[in-house]
């Protein structure tokens, strides 16, 4: 329960910061252009508010439904669906009477703040905490690779020398590069010391994703049994923590990646574990879980096997490196959409529980800000989608107006806003429904 509360507190604080700053991105340009802002709310105030106070023309408040926040701008068709106001004669302080370019800036303000905030946080993280990295020579036993990677010439124990002809210094990030960055070739160093350049197909990311071969390459660490998960397949089969694992299905298990490789690629419903117990070998029949695990925990990573280096940055370096990190975060996030719009990807879409689980089980400011930066960029990208009820929907209609010289009709905008709102609610219900399903059945 304590872990859940800590994660929930981090999620609540992160989203509160992002929502308030996003809405300020709309509020400030609206006020600068002389547009009246009637409400500024953290969370939604359906029927009632937890807190509200009117200052000038604006009511500032906190709603009870923590699904976002909003600013209500006078003379604008938004999620409030205020038809009475729109039926009145246009007033000079209203959104609808402002030039299209001003309205465009007001609508883009929130997204602009999201992106700037993400970049600034990344710069701050690098300046305050620096970064950790692992090079080829820091992984003593090389990488364990998946079946998919073996098909293209990779071998167990390979080390990464370069990616697409460039030295690769953050080798533990190789899976994200394969998924999102169109890697064409990787030069590897074999256990013998020889090097070889291997070519990958254009759809290597899709192949790995569909096969469930993630991570595609993981550092090899010696297999040392530490504990067994209660009520797991391993415990039900009679495995003891004092047992020494000899092999699975006749394959010797020297590294943790050997275990995951065998379990993922076994077609039979059960596997045969040969263990040494009291000086004699015994065979145990184990039925792996749906996620190809049997419920055993190995000892943590020894720095002798995987070394982690640290680098600090000056203020100037943190700006350029943080900007680069923000750029690649946006690019990688956009690349994820090709996986989301698949049957398997849709099943993995998560709601608030999934986002909350991104945070660590104990309070860690570096992790908190890193996740907040990612969420800020994620919200910026999502809000740019051309869906009515999102900023991107309003921007789409404004661009149409600027090109054609004609405003969409109020009735059309009302219907579009309603359709967009229904679509968004459906997506929220679907994502959080996935969370509930996973909590019950997985």
Coordinates of C-alpha atoms in Angstrom, one line a residue:
X1 CA 0.0 0.0 0.0
X2 CA 2.9 2.4 0.8
X3 CA 4.4 1.9 -2.6
X4 CA 1.0 2.6 -4.3
X5 CA 0.6 5.8 -2.3
X6 CA 4.2 7.0 -3.1
X7 CA 3.6 6.4 -6.8
X8 CA 0.1 8.0 -6.7
X9 CA 1.6 11.1 -5.0
X10 CA 4.3 11.4 -7.6
X11 CA 1.7 11.0 -10.4
X12 CA -0.6 13.6 -8.8
X13 CA 2.2 16.2 -8.4
X14 CA 3.6 15.6 -11.9
X15 CA 0.2 15.9 -13.6
X16 CA -0.7 19.0 -11.5
X17 CA 2.4 20.8 -12.5
X18 CA 1.9 19.8 -16.2
X19 CA -1.8 20.8 -16.2
X20 CA -1.3 24.2 -14.6
X21 CA 1.6 25.1 -16.8
X22 CA -0.2 23.9 -20.0
X23 CA -3.2 26.0 -19.2
X24 CA -1.0 29.0 -18.4
X25 CA 0.3 28.6 -22.0
X26 CA -3.3 29.4 -23.1
X27 CA -4.0 31.9 -20.4
X28 CA -1.0 34.2 -20.9
X29 CA -1.4 34.9 -24.6
X30 CA -5.1 35.2 -24.2
X31 CA -4.7 38.0 -21.7
X32 CA -1.9 39.6 -23.7
X33 CA -4.3 39.8 -26.7
X34 CA -7.1 41.3 -24.5
X35 CA -9.2 38.1 -24.5
X36 CA -11.3 37.5 -21.4
X37 CA -10.6 34.2 -19.6
X38 CA -13.6 33.2 -17.5
X39 CA -12.2 30.2 -15.8
X40 CA -8.8 28.7 -14.9
X41 CA -9.2 25.2 -13.4
X42 CA -6.9 22.4 -12.3
X43 CA -9.1 19.3 -12.8
X44 CA -12.7 19.3 -13.9
X45 CA -15.4 20.9 -11.9
X46 CA -18.5 19.0 -13.1
X47 CA -21.4 20.1 -10.9
X48 CA -19.1 21.5 -8.1
X49 CA -15.6 22.7 -7.2
X50 CA -13.3 21.8 -4.4
X51 CA -12.1 25.4 -4.4
X52 CA -12.8 28.5 -6.4
X53 CA -12.1 32.2 -6.1
X54 CA -12.8 35.0 -8.6
X55 CA -10.1 37.5 -9.2
X56 CA -11.0 40.1 -11.8
X57 CA -12.8 38.5 -14.7
X58 CA -11.4 35.0 -14.0
X59 CA -12.6 32.3 -11.6
X60 CA -9.6 30.2 -10.4
X61 CA -10.4 26.8 -9.0
X62 CA -9.7 23.2 -8.4
X63 CA -12.2 20.6 -9.6
X64 CA -12.9 17.2 -8.2
X65 CA -12.4 15.1 -11.3
X66 CA -8.6 14.6 -11.9
X67 CA -8.7 14.0 -15.6
X68 CA -7.0 17.2 -16.7
X69 CA -7.7 20.9 -16.5
X70 CA -9.0 23.8 -18.6
X71 CA -9.3 27.5 -19.2
X72 CA -12.6 28.8 -20.4
X73 CA -12.0 31.5 -22.9
X74 CA -14.9 33.9 -23.7
X75 CA -16.4 33.5 -27.1
X76 CA -14.9 30.1 -27.9
X77 CA -16.6 26.8 -28.7
X78 CA -14.9 24.4 -26.4
X79 CA -15.7 21.4 -24.1
X80 CA -18.1 23.6 -22.0
X81 CA -20.5 23.8 -25.0
X82 CA -21.7 27.2 -23.9
X83 CA -24.3 27.8 -26.6
X84 CA -25.9 30.7 -24.8
X85 CA -22.8 32.9 -25.0
X86 CA -22.2 32.0 -28.6
X87 CA -25.8 33.1 -29.4
X88 CA -25.1 36.6 -28.2
X89 CA -23.6 39.4 -30.4
X90 CA -19.7 39.1 -30.6
X91 CA -17.9 41.3 -28.1
X92 CA -14.4 42.8 -28.6
X93 CA -13.0 40.8 -25.6
X94 CA -14.1 37.5 -27.0
X95 CA -11.9 34.9 -28.7
X96 CA -14.1 34.8 -31.8
X97 CA -13.5 38.5 -32.6
X98 CA -9.7 38.2 -32.5
X99 CA -7.6 37.9 -35.7
X100 CA -6.9 34.3 -36.7
X101 CA -3.2 34.6 -36.0
X102 CA -3.9 35.6 -32.4
X103 CA -6.3 32.8 -31.9
X104 CA -3.7 30.4 -33.3
X105 CA -1.1 31.6 -30.9
X106 CA -3.6 31.2 -28.0
X107 CA -4.4 27.6 -29.0
X108 CA -0.7 26.6 -29.5
X109 CA 0.4 28.2 -26.2
X110 CA -0.3 25.1 -24.1
X111 CA 1.6 22.7 -26.4
X112 CA 4.4 25.2 -26.7
X113 CA 4.8 25.2 -22.9
X114 CA 4.7 21.4 -22.8
X115 CA 7.6 21.1 -25.2
X116 CA 9.7 24.0 -23.6
X117 CA 9.1 22.5 -20.2
X118 CA 10.3 19.1 -21.3
X119 CA 13.4 20.5 -22.8
X120 CA 14.2 22.7 -19.8
X121 CA 13.7 19.8 -17.3
X122 CA 16.1 17.6 -19.4
X123 CA 18.7 20.4 -19.3
X124 CA 18.2 20.7 -15.5
X125 CA 18.6 17.0 -14.9
X126 CA 21.8 16.8 -16.9
X127 CA 23.2 19.9 -15.1
X128 CA 22.2 18.7 -11.6
X129 CA 22.7 15.0 -11.8
X130 CA 24.6 14.3 -15.0
X131 CA 24.0 11.0 -16.8
X132 CA 25.0 7.3 -16.5
X133 CA 26.2 5.3 -19.5
X134 CA 27.6 1.9 -20.3
X135 CA 30.1 1.2 -23.1
X136 CA 31.0 -2.0 -25.0
X137 CA 33.9 -2.8 -22.7
X138 CA 31.8 -2.3 -19.6
X139 CA 29.7 -5.4 -20.3
X140 CA 32.0 -8.3 -19.4
X141 CA 30.1 -11.2 -21.0
X142 CA 28.5 -9.3 -23.9
X143 CA 24.8 -9.4 -24.8
X144 CA 22.3 -12.2 -24.8
X145 CA 20.3 -11.8 -28.0
X146 CA 16.8 -13.0 -29.0
X147 CA 15.7 -15.5 -31.7
X148 CA 14.8 -12.6 -34.1
X149 CA 18.3 -11.1 -33.7
X150 CA 19.9 -14.5 -34.2
X151 CA 18.2 -14.7 -37.6
X152 CA 20.2 -11.8 -38.8
X153 CA 23.6 -13.2 -37.7
X154 CA 23.8 -12.0 -34.1
X155 CA 25.3 -14.4 -31.6
X156 CA 25.1 -14.9 -27.8
X157 CA 27.9 -12.9 -26.2
X158 CA 28.3 -10.2 -29.0
X159 CA 29.4 -6.7 -28.0
X160 CA 28.2 -3.6 -29.8
X161 CA 31.0 -1.6 -31.5
X162 CA 29.1 0.9 -33.7
X163 CA 25.6 1.5 -35.0
X164 CA 25.1 2.8 -38.6
X165 CA 28.9 3.5 -38.8
X166 CA 29.0 5.6 -35.6
X167 CA 30.6 4.6 -32.3
X168 CA 27.9 3.6 -29.8
X169 CA 28.6 4.6 -26.2
X170 CA 25.2 3.9 -24.6
X171 CA 24.9 0.2 -25.5
X172 CA 22.1 -0.6 -23.0
X173 CA 19.9 1.7 -25.2
X174 CA 20.2 -0.5 -28.2
X175 CA 16.6 -1.9 -28.0
X176 CA 15.0 1.6 -28.2
X177 CA 17.2 2.4 -31.2
X178 CA 16.1 -0.8 -33.0
X179 CA 12.4 0.0 -32.3
X180 CA 12.4 3.7 -33.0
X181 CA 15.4 4.8 -35.0
X182 CA 15.6 2.8 -38.2
X183 CA 18.9 1.1 -37.5
X184 CA 20.4 -0.4 -40.7
X185 CA 23.6 -2.0 -39.5
X186 CA 25.4 -2.9 -36.3
X187 CA 29.1 -3.8 -36.0
X188 CA 29.7 -6.3 -33.3
X189 CA 32.7 -7.8 -31.6
X190 CA 32.5 -11.6 -31.2
X191 CA 33.6 -13.5 -28.1
X192 CA 36.7 -14.4 -30.1
X193 CA 37.6 -10.8 -30.5
X194 CA 36.8 -10.7 -34.3
X195 CA 34.4 -7.9 -35.5
X196 CA 31.6 -8.2 -38.1
X197 CA 29.1 -5.8 -39.5
X198 CA 25.5 -7.2 -39.6
X199 CA 22.7 -5.7 -41.8
X200 CA 19.2 -5.4 -40.5
X201 CA 15.9 -5.2 -42.4
X202 CA 13.8 -2.0 -42.5
X203 CA 11.1 -3.5 -40.3
X204 CA 13.4 -5.0 -37.6
X205 CA 11.5 -3.0 -35.0
X206 CA 8.1 -4.4 -36.1
X207 CA 9.5 -7.9 -36.1
X208 CA 10.8 -7.6 -32.6
X209 CA 7.6 -6.0 -31.3
X210 CA 5.3 -8.6 -32.9
X211 CA 7.5 -11.5 -31.7
X212 CA 7.6 -10.1 -28.2
X213 CA 11.4 -10.3 -28.4
X214 CA 12.1 -7.3 -26.1
X215 CA 14.6 -6.4 -25.0
X216 CA 16.3 -7.4 -28.3
X217 CA 19.7 -7.5 -26.7
X218 CA 20.4 -7.6 -22.9
X219 CA 23.6 -7.7 -21.0
X220 CA 24.6 -11.2 -19.9
X221 CA 25.0 -11.8 -16.2
X222 CA 25.8 -15.2 -14.6
X223 CA 22.7 -17.1 -13.5
X224 CA 22.6 -17.3 -9.7
X225 CA 19.3 -18.3 -8.1
X226 CA 18.3 -16.0 -5.3
X227 CA 14.6 -16.7 -4.5
X228 CA 11.4 -18.2 -5.8
X229 CA 8.1 -16.3 -6.2
X230 CA 5.4 -17.7 -4.0
X231 CA 2.7 -19.7 -5.8
X232 CA 4.7 -19.4 -9.1
X233 CA 5.1 -22.2 -11.7
X234 CA 8.6 -22.9 -10.3
X235 CA 7.3 -23.3 -6.7
X236 CA 4.4 -25.4 -7.8
X237 CA 6.8 -27.7 -9.6
X238 CA 8.8 -28.2 -6.4
X239 CA 11.9 -26.0 -7.2
X240 CA 13.9 -25.1 -4.1
X241 CA 16.1 -22.1 -3.6
X242 CA 18.9 -24.4 -2.6
X243 CA 18.7 -26.2 -6.0
X244 CA 21.4 -25.7 -8.6
X245 CA 19.9 -25.4 -12.1
X246 CA 21.8 -27.7 -14.5
X247 CA 19.8 -27.2 -17.7
X248 CA 16.4 -26.6 -19.2
X249 CA 15.2 -28.9 -22.0
X250 CA 18.8 -30.0 -22.3
X251 CA 20.2 -26.4 -22.8
X252 CA 22.8 -25.3 -20.3
X253 CA 21.9 -22.1 -18.4
X254 CA 24.9 -20.0 -17.7
X255 CA 23.4 -16.6 -17.9
X256 CA 20.0 -15.1 -17.1
X257 CA 19.5 -14.3 -20.8
X258 CA 19.9 -18.0 -21.5
X259 CA 16.9 -18.7 -19.3
X260 CA 14.6 -16.1 -20.9
X261 CA 15.7 -17.3 -24.4
X262 CA 14.8 -20.9 -23.7
X263 CA 11.4 -20.0 -22.1
X264 CA 10.4 -17.7 -24.9
X265 CA 11.3 -20.1 -27.6
X266 CA 9.9 -23.3 -26.2
X267 CA 6.8 -24.5 -28.1
X268 CA 5.7 -27.2 -25.6
X269 CA 3.3 -26.2 -22.8
X270 CA 5.9 -27.3 -20.2
X271 CA 9.7 -27.4 -19.9
X272 CA 12.0 -29.9 -18.1
X273 CA 14.3 -28.4 -15.5
X274 CA 17.2 -30.5 -14.5
X275 CA 18.4 -29.5 -11.0
X276 CA 21.1 -30.7 -8.7
X277 CA 19.8 -31.5 -5.3
X278 CA 21.7 -33.1 -2.5
X279 CA 24.4 -34.2 -5.0
X280 CA 21.9 -35.8 -7.4
X281 CA 20.1 -34.6 -10.5
X282 CA 16.3 -34.4 -10.5
X283 CA 13.9 -33.5 -13.3
X284 CA 11.1 -31.0 -12.6
X285 CA 8.3 -30.3 -15.1
X286 CA 7.3 -26.6 -15.1
X287 CA 4.5 -24.9 -17.0
X288 CA 5.7 -21.3 -17.7
X289 CA 3.3 -18.4 -17.3
X290 CA 1.8 -16.6 -20.3
X291 CA 4.6 -14.1 -20.2
X292 CA 7.2 -16.9 -20.5
X293 CA 8.4 -16.7 -16.9
X294 CA 8.5 -19.4 -14.2
X295 CA 8.8 -17.2 -11.1
X296 CA 12.4 -17.2 -10.1
X297 CA 14.5 -14.3 -9.0
X298 CA 18.2 -14.1 -9.5
X299 CA 20.8 -12.1 -7.7
X300 CA 21.3 -8.5 -8.7
X301 CA 23.7 -7.3 -11.3
X302 CA 27.3 -7.3 -10.1
X303 CA 29.3 -4.2 -11.2
X304 CA 32.0 -6.7 -12.2
X305 CA 29.7 -7.9 -15.0
X306 CA 28.0 -4.6 -16.0
X307 CA 29.8 -1.4 -15.2
X308 CA 28.0 1.9 -15.1
X309 CA 30.0 5.1 -15.8
X310 CA 28.9 8.6 -14.8
X311 CA 29.4 11.9 -16.6
X312 CA 28.7 15.4 -15.3
X313 CA 27.9 18.4 -17.5
X314 CA 28.7 22.1 -17.4
X315 CA 25.8 24.5 -17.7
X316 CA 26.5 25.1 -21.4
X317 CA 26.9 21.4 -22.1
X318 CA 23.6 20.6 -20.3
X319 CA 21.8 23.0 -22.6
X320 CA 23.0 21.4 -25.8
X321 CA 22.7 17.8 -24.5
X322 CA 19.3 18.5 -22.9
X323 CA 18.0 19.9 -26.2
X324 CA 19.3 16.8 -28.0
X325 CA 17.6 14.6 -25.4
X326 CA 14.4 16.4 -25.8
X327 CA 14.5 16.2 -29.6
X328 CA 15.1 12.4 -29.5
X329 CA 12.4 12.0 -26.9
X330 CA 9.9 13.6 -29.3
X331 CA 11.1 11.6 -32.3
X332 CA 11.1 8.3 -30.4
X333 CA 7.6 9.0 -29.1
X334 CA 6.3 9.7 -32.5
X335 CA 7.8 6.5 -33.8
X336 CA 5.8 4.6 -31.2
X337 CA 2.6 5.3 -33.0
X338 CA 3.3 2.7 -35.6
X339 CA 3.1 0.1 -32.8
X340 CA 0.1 1.5 -31.0
X341 CA -2.1 1.2 -34.1
X342 CA -1.8 -2.6 -34.1
X343 CA -3.8 -5.2 -32.2
X344 CA -0.9 -6.0 -29.9
X345 CA 0.0 -2.4 -29.4
X346 CA -3.6 -1.4 -28.6
X347 CA -3.7 -4.0 -25.9
X348 CA -0.7 -2.4 -24.3
X349 CA -2.1 1.1 -24.1
X350 CA -2.4 2.1 -20.5
X351 CA -4.3 4.7 -18.4
X352 CA -3.5 6.4 -15.1
X353 CA -2.3 3.1 -13.5
X354 CA 0.2 2.5 -16.2
X355 CA 1.5 6.1 -16.0
X356 CA 1.7 5.8 -12.2
X357 CA 3.7 2.6 -12.5
X358 CA 6.3 4.6 -14.5
X359 CA 7.3 6.3 -11.2
X360 CA 9.8 4.5 -8.8
X361 CA 8.5 2.9 -5.6
X362 CA 10.5 5.3 -3.4
X363 CA 10.7 9.0 -3.9
X364 CA 13.5 9.9 -6.3
X365 CA 13.7 13.5 -7.6
X366 CA 15.8 12.6 -10.6
X367 CA 13.4 9.9 -11.7
X368 CA 10.4 12.2 -10.9
X369 CA 11.7 15.0 -13.1
X370 CA 12.8 12.6 -15.9
X371 CA 9.3 11.1 -16.0
X372 CA 7.7 14.5 -15.8
X373 CA 9.7 15.7 -18.7
X374 CA 8.7 12.7 -20.8
X375 CA 5.0 13.2 -19.8
X376 CA 5.2 16.9 -20.7
X377 CA 6.5 16.0 -24.2
X378 CA 3.9 13.2 -24.5
X379 CA 1.1 15.6 -23.6
X380 CA 2.4 18.1 -26.1
X381 CA 2.4 15.5 -28.9
X382 CA -1.1 14.2 -28.0
X383 CA -2.6 17.7 -27.7
X384 CA -1.4 18.4 -31.3
X385 CA -3.4 15.5 -32.7
X386 CA -6.1 17.0 -35.1
X387 CA -9.0 15.8 -32.9
X388 CA -11.7 18.2 -32.0
X389 CA -11.7 19.0 -28.3
X390 CA -7.9 18.9 -28.3
X391 CA -5.7 21.9 -29.1
X392 CA -4.7 20.2 -32.4
X393 CA -8.4 20.2 -33.5
X394 CA -8.8 23.9 -32.9
X395 CA -5.5 24.5 -34.7
X396 CA -6.7 22.4 -37.6
X397 CA -9.8 24.5 -38.0
X398 CA -7.9 27.8 -37.6
X399 CA -5.4 26.8 -40.3
X400 CA -8.4 26.0 -42.6
X401 CA -9.8 29.4 -41.9
X402 CA -6.5 31.1 -42.6
X403 CA -6.1 29.3 -45.9
X404 CA -9.7 29.5 -47.1
X405 CA -10.6 32.9 -45.6
X406 CA -13.8 31.3 -44.1
X407 CA -14.6 30.3 -40.6
X408 CA -16.3 26.9 -40.0
X409 CA -19.9 27.5 -38.9
X410 CA -20.7 27.5 -35.2
X411 CA -23.1 24.5 -35.6
X412 CA -20.3 22.5 -37.3
X413 CA -17.9 23.4 -34.5
X414 CA -20.4 22.4 -31.9
X415 CA -20.9 19.0 -33.5
X416 CA -17.2 18.5 -34.1
X417 CA -16.5 19.4 -30.5
X418 CA -19.1 16.9 -29.3
X419 CA -17.7 14.1 -31.5
X420 CA -14.1 14.9 -30.4
X421 CA -15.2 14.8 -26.7
X422 CA -16.9 11.4 -27.1
X423 CA -13.8 10.1 -28.9
X424 CA -11.5 11.3 -26.1
X425 CA -13.7 9.9 -23.4
X426 CA -13.8 6.5 -25.3
X427 CA -10.0 6.5 -25.5
X428 CA -9.7 7.3 -21.7
X429 CA -12.1 4.5 -20.9
X430 CA -10.3 2.1 -23.2
X431 CA -6.9 2.9 -21.8
X432 CA -8.0 2.6 -18.1
X433 CA -10.0 -0.5 -19.0
X434 CA -6.8 -2.1 -20.1
X435 CA -5.3 -1.2 -16.7
X436 CA -8.2 -2.9 -14.9
X437 CA -8.0 -6.0 -17.2
X438 CA -4.3 -6.4 -16.6
X439 CA -4.7 -6.0 -12.8
X440 CA -7.4 -8.7 -12.7
X441 CA -6.2 -11.2 -15.3
X442 CA -2.4 -10.8 -15.6

